[in-house]
mmCIF file of C-alpha atoms in Angstrom:
data_model
loop_
_atom_site.group_PDB
_atom_site.id
_atom_site.type_symbol
_atom_site.label_atom_id
_atom_site.label_comp_id
_atom_site.label_asym_id
_atom_site.label_seq_id
_atom_site.Cartn_x
_atom_site.Cartn_y
_atom_site.Cartn_z
ATOM 1 C CA MET W 300 128.101 209.619 52.467
ATOM 2 C CA LEU W 301 127.210 206.154 53.685
ATOM 3 C CA PHE W 302 129.453 203.501 52.170
ATOM 4 C CA THR W 303 128.168 199.973 52.601
ATOM 5 C CA VAL W 304 129.677 196.703 51.445
ATOM 6 C CA VAL W 305 127.621 193.518 51.413
ATOM 7 C CA SER W 306 129.302 190.171 50.935
ATOM 8 C CA ALA W 307 128.096 187.727 48.312
ATOM 9 C CA HIS W 308 126.578 185.635 51.095
ATOM 10 C CA SER W 309 124.901 188.617 52.813
ATOM 11 C CA GLY W 310 126.932 187.961 55.939
ATOM 12 C CA CYS W 311 126.690 191.594 57.040
ATOM 13 C CA THR W 312 123.743 192.470 59.242
ATOM 14 C CA GLU W 313 121.600 195.541 59.842
ATOM 15 C CA GLN W 314 121.911 196.867 56.309
ATOM 16 C CA PRO W 315 119.544 199.613 55.141
ATOM 17 C CA ASP W 316 116.529 198.305 53.267
ATOM 18 C CA TYR W 317 117.720 199.821 49.997
ATOM 19 C CA VAL W 318 120.958 197.816 50.149
ATOM 20 C CA ILE W 319 119.080 194.531 50.385
ATOM 21 C CA ARG W 320 116.623 195.690 47.721
ATOM 22 C CA ASN W 321 119.371 196.632 45.263
ATOM 23 C CA LEU W 322 121.323 193.462 46.001
ATOM 24 C CA ASN W 323 118.277 191.296 45.371
ATOM 25 C CA THR W 324 117.504 193.108 42.118
ATOM 26 C CA ILE W 325 120.998 192.569 40.741
ATOM 27 C CA ARG W 326 121.041 188.949 41.877
ATOM 28 C CA SER W 327 117.683 188.374 40.207
ATOM 29 C CA ILE W 328 118.950 189.856 36.945
ATOM 30 C CA TYR W 329 122.028 187.668 36.827
ATOM 31 C CA ASN W 330 120.142 184.558 37.940
ATOM 32 C CA ILE W 331 118.015 184.838 34.805
ATOM 33 C CA THR W 332 121.189 184.585 32.695
ATOM 34 C CA VAL W 333 121.660 181.061 34.083
ATOM 35 C CA TYR W 334 120.520 178.347 31.674
ATOM 36 C CA PRO W 335 117.689 177.383 31.294
ATOM 37 C CA ASN W 336 116.248 180.432 33.123
ATOM 38 C CA ASN W 337 116.945 182.583 30.059
ATOM 39 C CA LEU W 338 114.986 180.383 27.632
ATOM 40 C CA PRO W 339 111.536 181.958 28.227
ATOM 41 C CA ILE W 340 112.916 185.377 27.294
ATOM 42 C CA ILE W 341 114.566 184.036 24.148
ATOM 43 C CA GLN W 342 111.246 182.415 23.229
ATOM 44 C CA LYS W 343 108.796 185.132 24.327
ATOM 45 C CA GLY W 344 110.838 188.312 24.600
ATOM 46 C CA ALA W 345 110.066 191.152 26.993
ATOM 47 C CA SER W 346 106.757 189.673 28.160
ATOM 48 C CA ALA W 347 108.658 186.917 29.983
ATOM 49 C CA VAL W 348 110.787 189.291 32.083
ATOM 50 C CA PRO W 349 109.706 189.508 35.741
ATOM 51 C CA SER W 350 108.349 192.925 36.654
ATOM 52 C CA GLY W 351 110.389 195.339 38.716
ATOM 53 C CA LEU W 352 113.848 194.519 37.352
ATOM 54 C CA PHE W 353 114.244 197.155 34.614
ATOM 55 C CA ASN W 354 112.612 200.532 34.123
ATOM 56 C CA LYS W 355 110.749 200.867 30.804
ATOM 57 C CA ASN W 356 113.257 203.567 29.808
ATOM 58 C CA ALA W 357 116.349 201.635 30.877
ATOM 59 C CA ALA W 358 119.528 202.536 29.004
ATOM 60 C CA GLY W 359 123.164 201.617 29.358
ATOM 61 C CA ARG W 360 126.520 200.731 27.876
ATOM 62 C CA ILE W 361 128.123 197.304 27.876
ATOM 63 C CA SER W 362 131.765 197.355 26.831
ATOM 64 C CA PRO W 363 132.791 195.912 24.425
ATOM 65 C CA VAL W 364 129.355 195.274 22.865
ATOM 66 C CA GLY W 365 127.706 198.705 22.631
ATOM 67 C CA ASN W 366 124.975 201.052 23.853
ATOM 68 C CA PHE W 367 121.443 199.848 24.578
ATOM 69 C CA THR W 368 118.391 202.082 24.955
ATOM 70 C CA GLY W 369 114.932 201.130 26.147
ATOM 71 C CA PHE W 370 113.489 198.176 28.038
ATOM 72 C CA ASP W 371 113.583 195.693 25.148
ATOM 73 C CA ASP W 372 117.163 196.484 24.147
ATOM 74 C CA SER W 373 118.314 196.207 27.747
ATOM 75 C CA ILE W 374 116.642 192.940 28.679
ATOM 76 C CA GLU W 375 117.675 191.330 25.396
ATOM 77 C CA TYR W 376 121.304 192.118 26.086
ATOM 78 C CA PHE W 377 121.252 190.716 29.602
ATOM 79 C CA PHE W 378 119.121 187.644 28.965
ATOM 80 C CA ALA W 379 118.822 186.755 25.268
ATOM 81 C CA LEU W 380 122.580 187.054 24.683
ATOM 82 C CA ALA W 381 123.307 184.685 27.569
ATOM 83 C CA PRO W 382 124.610 181.516 25.870
ATOM 84 C CA THR W 383 122.558 178.376 25.431
ATOM 85 C CA PRO W 384 123.971 174.971 24.444
ATOM 86 C CA ASP W 385 122.554 175.214 20.926
ATOM 87 C CA THR W 386 124.012 178.641 20.106
ATOM 88 C CA ASN W 387 127.729 177.860 20.277
ATOM 89 C CA PRO W 388 129.992 175.028 19.099
ATOM 90 C CA GLY W 389 131.132 174.218 22.636
ATOM 91 C CA LYS W 390 127.515 173.721 23.849
ATOM 92 C CA VAL W 391 128.397 176.066 26.701
ATOM 93 C CA ALA W 392 125.986 177.965 28.932
ATOM 94 C CA ILE W 393 126.019 179.789 32.265
ATOM 95 C CA TYR W 394 125.308 177.316 35.042
ATOM 96 C CA GLU W 395 125.850 179.633 38.015
ATOM 97 C CA ALA W 396 125.943 183.397 38.599
ATOM 98 C CA GLN W 397 128.013 184.318 41.653
ATOM 99 C CA LEU W 398 127.707 187.920 42.779
ATOM 100 C CA VAL W 399 131.061 188.162 44.526
ATOM 101 C CA GLU W 400 131.305 191.910 45.209
ATOM 102 C CA PHE W 401 128.602 194.492 45.849
ATOM 103 C CA THR W 402 128.308 197.980 47.284
ATOM 104 C CA SER W 403 125.404 200.418 47.506
ATOM 105 C CA GLY W 404 126.065 203.738 49.195
ATOM 106 C CA CYS W 405 122.636 205.246 48.531
ATOM 107 C CA PRO W 406 119.222 204.042 47.334
ATOM 108 C CA GLU W 407 119.764 204.993 43.699
ATOM 109 C CA VAL W 408 123.291 203.668 43.038
ATOM 110 C CA ALA W 409 125.148 200.363 43.353
ATOM 111 C CA SER W 410 128.145 198.600 41.854
ATOM 112 C CA SER W 411 128.871 194.917 41.510
ATOM 113 C CA LEU W 412 131.164 192.187 40.252
ATOM 114 C CA VAL W 413 129.641 188.931 39.057
ATOM 115 C CA TYR W 414 131.392 185.712 38.099
ATOM 116 C CA LEU W 415 129.335 183.856 35.501
ATOM 117 C CA ARG W 416 130.389 180.216 35.714
ATOM 118 C CA THR W 417 130.130 178.507 32.337
ATOM 119 C CA GLY W 418 130.453 174.938 31.167
ATOM 120 C CA VAL W 419 129.105 172.254 28.871
ATOM 121 C CA ILE W 420 125.436 171.560 29.578
ATOM 122 C CA ASP W 421 123.914 168.084 29.503
ATOM 123 C CA LYS W 422 120.701 168.687 27.536
ATOM 124 C CA LYS W 423 119.016 165.679 29.161
ATOM 125 C CA THR W 424 119.356 167.102 32.668
ATOM 126 C CA ASN W 425 119.925 170.820 31.911
ATOM 127 C CA LYS W 426 122.821 170.603 34.367
ATOM 128 C CA VAL W 427 126.504 171.321 33.866
ATOM 129 C CA ASP W 428 128.682 168.357 32.940
ATOM 130 C CA LEU W 429 131.431 168.669 35.547
ATOM 131 C CA SER W 430 133.447 165.933 33.862
ATOM 132 C CA LYS W 431 134.319 168.560 31.233
ATOM 133 C CA PRO W 432 136.251 171.822 31.685
ATOM 134 C CA THR W 433 134.484 174.861 33.108
ATOM 135 C CA THR W 434 135.496 178.506 33.020
ATOM 136 C CA THR W 435 134.291 181.940 34.136
ATOM 137 C CA LEU W 436 133.141 185.179 32.521
ATOM 138 C CA ALA W 437 133.267 188.305 34.691
ATOM 139 C CA GLN W 438 131.194 191.468 34.508
ATOM 140 C CA VAL W 439 131.842 194.670 36.452
ATOM 141 C CA ALA W 440 128.899 197.071 36.567
ATOM 142 C CA PHE W 441 127.558 200.336 37.928
ATOM 143 C CA TRP W 442 123.783 200.537 38.413
ATOM 144 C CA LYS W 443 121.287 203.400 38.699
ATOM 145 C CA PHE W 444 117.845 202.603 40.179
ATOM 146 C CA ASP W 445 114.549 204.448 39.913
ATOM 147 C CA ASP W 446 112.376 205.294 42.921
ATOM 148 C CA GLN W 447 110.760 201.843 42.816
ATOM 149 C CA GLY W 448 114.099 200.016 42.733
ATOM 150 C CA ALA W 449 114.113 199.024 39.059
ATOM 151 C CA VAL W 450 117.292 199.496 37.020
ATOM 152 C CA LEU W 451 117.180 202.769 35.108
ATOM 153 C CA ASN W 452 120.801 202.915 33.903
ATOM 154 C CA TYR W 453 123.799 200.601 33.821
ATOM 155 C CA HIS W 454 127.424 200.885 32.770
ATOM 156 C CA ALA W 455 129.168 197.517 32.582
ATOM 157 C CA TRP W 456 132.407 196.010 31.355
ATOM 158 C CA ILE W 457 133.156 192.421 30.339
ATOM 159 C CA PRO W 458 136.925 191.877 30.558
ATOM 160 C CA ASN W 459 138.650 189.211 28.466
ATOM 161 C CA LEU W 460 135.577 188.356 26.391
ATOM 162 C CA GLN W 461 137.756 187.111 23.529
ATOM 163 C CA THR W 462 139.706 184.752 25.785
ATOM 164 C CA TRP W 463 136.536 183.444 27.457
ATOM 165 C CA THR W 464 134.949 182.800 24.054
ATOM 166 C CA GLU W 465 138.006 180.875 22.895
ATOM 167 C CA VAL W 466 138.399 178.872 26.105
ATOM 168 C CA GLY W 467 134.701 178.077 26.378
ATOM 169 C CA ASN W 468 134.424 176.893 22.781
ATOM 170 C CA ASN W 469 137.935 175.473 22.449
ATOM 171 C CA VAL W 470 138.341 177.583 19.319
ATOM 172 C CA ASP W 471 141.209 179.893 18.347
ATOM 173 C CA PHE W 472 139.478 182.856 16.736
ATOM 174 C CA ASP W 473 142.855 184.392 15.880
ATOM 175 C CA ASN W 474 143.387 181.509 13.451
ATOM 176 C CA VAL W 475 142.755 182.752 9.905
ATOM 177 C CA VAL W 476 141.325 179.383 8.859
ATOM 178 C CA ILE W 477 138.767 179.598 11.678
ATOM 179 C CA GLN W 478 137.935 183.186 10.737
ATOM 180 C CA LYS W 479 137.234 182.131 7.149
ATOM 181 C CA ALA W 480 134.941 179.354 8.367
ATOM 182 C CA VAL W 481 132.769 181.559 10.596
ATOM 183 C CA PRO W 482 130.692 183.169 7.785
ATOM 184 C CA VAL W 483 129.952 179.704 6.422
ATOM 185 C CA GLN W 484 128.521 178.766 9.818
ATOM 186 C CA LEU W 485 126.907 182.160 10.466
ATOM 187 C CA CYS W 486 125.088 182.818 7.198
ATOM 188 C CA PRO W 487 122.695 179.828 7.337
ATOM 189 C CA GLN W 488 121.554 181.100 10.754
ATOM 190 C CA ILE W 489 120.965 184.571 9.330
ATOM 191 C CA MET W 490 118.971 183.171 6.413
ATOM 192 C CA GLN W 491 116.898 180.968 8.710
ATOM 193 C CA ASN W 492 116.053 183.703 11.223
ATOM 194 C CA CYS W 493 115.651 186.623 8.817
ATOM 195 C CA LYS W 494 112.907 185.888 6.308
ATOM 196 C CA GLY W 495 110.297 187.863 4.402
ATOM 197 C CA ASP W 496 110.515 191.577 5.140
ATOM 198 C CA ASN W 497 113.465 190.867 7.451
ATOM 199 C CA GLN W 498 115.599 189.096 4.829
ATOM 200 C CA GLN W 499 119.068 190.629 4.472
ATOM 201 C CA TYR W 500 120.778 188.543 1.775
ATOM 202 C CA SER W 501 119.454 186.793 -1.327
ATOM 203 C CA SER W 502 121.193 183.518 -0.455
ATOM 204 C CA VAL W 503 123.704 181.894 1.869
ATOM 205 C CA ALA W 504 126.362 182.272 -0.817
ATOM 206 C CA THR W 505 125.652 185.997 -1.165
ATOM 207 C CA CYS W 506 125.844 186.391 2.605
ATOM 208 C CA VAL W 507 129.172 184.563 2.818
ATOM 209 C CA ALA W 508 130.610 186.637 -0.020
ATOM 210 C CA ALA W 509 129.527 189.881 1.666
ATOM 211 C CA LEU W 510 130.892 188.946 5.085
ATOM 212 C CA GLU W 511 134.207 187.750 3.661
ATOM 213 C CA LEU W 512 134.839 191.353 2.607
ATOM 214 C CA LYS W 513 134.486 192.604 6.181
ATOM 215 C CA PRO W 514 137.140 192.451 8.919
ATOM 216 C CA PHE W 515 136.712 189.586 11.344
ATOM 217 C CA GLY W 516 136.971 191.789 14.428
ATOM 218 C CA SER W 517 137.531 190.750 18.026
ATOM 219 C CA PHE W 518 135.210 189.826 20.870
ATOM 220 C CA ASP W 519 137.169 192.362 22.935
ATOM 221 C CA GLU W 520 136.024 195.070 20.490
ATOM 222 C CA ALA W 521 132.741 193.742 19.156
ATOM 223 C CA TRP W 522 131.173 197.127 18.422
ATOM 224 C CA GLY W 523 131.890 197.675 14.730
ATOM 225 C CA ASP W 524 131.235 196.690 11.130
ATOM 226 C CA ASN W 525 132.754 193.249 11.449
ATOM 227 C CA ILE W 526 131.897 189.552 11.533
ATOM 228 C CA VAL W 527 132.165 189.188 15.313
ATOM 229 C CA CYS W 528 129.471 191.815 15.867
ATOM 230 C CA ARG W 529 127.133 189.875 13.598
ATOM 231 C CA GLU W 530 128.051 186.618 15.328
ATOM 232 C CA ILE W 531 126.782 188.179 18.560
ATOM 233 C CA HIS W 532 123.689 189.893 17.193
ATOM 234 C CA VAL W 533 122.441 186.875 15.242
ATOM 235 C CA LEU W 534 121.408 185.459 18.626
ATOM 236 C CA LEU W 535 118.916 188.308 19.012
ATOM 237 C CA THR W 536 117.312 187.758 15.612
ATOM 238 C CA LYS W 537 115.241 185.006 17.234
ATOM 239 C CA VAL W 538 113.706 187.488 19.673
ATOM 240 C CA ARG W 539 112.869 190.541 17.540
ATOM 241 C CA PRO W 540 113.856 189.821 13.932
ATOM 242 C CA GLU W 541 112.362 193.089 12.684
ATOM 243 C CA VAL W 542 114.848 194.971 14.875
ATOM 244 C CA HIS W 543 117.902 192.731 14.913
ATOM 245 C CA CYS W 544 118.032 191.280 11.394
ATOM 246 C CA PRO W 545 119.288 194.611 9.985
ATOM 247 C CA HIS W 546 122.179 194.425 12.466
ATOM 248 C CA VAL W 547 123.480 191.223 10.848
ATOM 249 C CA GLY W 548 122.827 192.548 7.348
ATOM 250 C CA PRO W 549 125.346 194.118 4.977
ATOM 251 C CA LYS W 550 124.872 197.640 6.394
ATOM 252 C CA GLY W 551 124.864 196.632 10.077
ATOM 253 C CA GLY W 552 121.538 198.315 10.789
ATOM 254 C CA SER W 553 118.749 200.428 9.364
ATOM 255 C CA PRO W 554 117.722 204.101 9.444
ATOM 256 C CA PRO W 555 116.992 206.272 11.209
ATOM 257 C CA ASP W 556 118.687 205.019 14.384
ATOM 258 C CA ASN W 557 118.686 201.201 14.363
ATOM 259 C CA TRP W 558 122.447 200.760 13.970
ATOM 260 C CA LYS W 559 124.618 198.235 15.837
ATOM 261 C CA CYS W 560 127.235 196.542 13.631
ATOM 262 C CA VAL W 561 128.668 199.733 12.188
ATOM 263 C CA ASP W 562 132.016 201.404 12.653
ATOM 264 C CA ILE W 563 132.000 203.938 15.459
ATOM 265 C CA ASP W 564 134.095 206.857 16.610
ATOM 266 C CA TYR W 565 135.762 205.473 19.736
ATOM 267 C CA SER W 566 136.434 208.915 21.183
ATOM 268 C CA VAL W 567 132.753 209.843 20.880
ATOM 269 C CA ASP W 568 130.588 206.735 21.137
ATOM 270 C CA TYR W 569 132.211 205.187 24.201
ATOM 271 C CA PHE W 570 132.005 208.459 26.111
ATOM 272 C CA ASP W 571 128.661 210.020 25.163
ATOM 273 C CA ASP W 572 127.417 209.537 28.736
ATOM 274 C CA SER W 573 125.363 212.725 28.867
ATOM 275 C CA GLN W 574 123.426 211.752 25.755
ATOM 276 C CA LEU W 575 123.008 208.082 26.723
ATOM 277 C CA PHE W 576 122.005 208.617 30.342
ATOM 278 C CA GLY W 577 120.377 212.031 30.014
ATOM 279 C CA MET W 578 122.405 213.458 32.901
ATOM 280 C CA PRO W 579 125.588 215.533 33.181
ATOM 281 C CA LEU W 580 128.859 213.618 33.296
ATOM 282 C CA GLY W 581 129.628 212.510 36.849
ATOM 283 C CA SER W 582 125.986 212.409 37.933
ATOM 284 C CA THR W 583 124.457 209.081 36.911
ATOM 285 C CA PHE W 584 126.293 206.639 39.160
ATOM 286 C CA THR W 585 127.389 208.949 41.985
ATOM 287 C CA CYS W 586 125.737 209.210 45.387
ATOM 288 C CA GLY W 587 125.290 212.893 46.204
ATOM 289 C CA ALA W 588 125.891 213.828 42.564
ATOM 290 C CA PRO W 589 127.198 215.736 40.743
ATOM 291 C CA LEU W 590 130.775 214.597 41.149
ATOM 292 C CA LEU W 591 132.178 217.091 38.649
#
């Protein structure tokens, strides 16, 4: 099996065409997470995504956020959840995406490590304010491509998401006082974004009362019936409120299968690879599969 490593600066030469193709696809995906490149997708949704990046049936898992199935779910995770200065108290956004490690041993599979550099954005220039602290969010990912080179499946991990969130916002989310304040800040956003048929609570006060009964959760385990999960998913209510407003509601989703902020069975839901990817375990991200 061919094993090829390409540096972040593409210093290696004479790589197979598929290596360069896969590298460029992954770079293009992460470059759209850089502010303000992600704004058109937040404003217009899937129609603003460049063609050729994701297959229409794309599906994957992002730990610790959850499973995502379909083109819209996938592109919203990668692009609409990327922070913007007006969606967090620290006014932080991604100002650079550095793909620091990459390997692609066959046309259909690759793996990567990206460092997402984040900092306070000057809204007048849309540039990072380097006079203020910056930090980094990492993502490790496996990728499966279709015959045209679009991403069909992905399995990614974001380490230390809780620490990055605290450092980037200068907020201690382990502080009980801060935890009590989050619903007060979150519920007006829910009420503003989820109106009419998408309304989830009768008032801000009702929303706060309902969320105060739920565990706060952790950004390192955001998949569950907790406040943190809703803090994440409220960002997506601007894109497709009919889909995402139920996620921030009291039940965490809607039937028959639109569930996100609900308690899961760790031993099942984090390891249902065959169901999520539609292939036997050990086959999706392995060159010359099956591995098992």
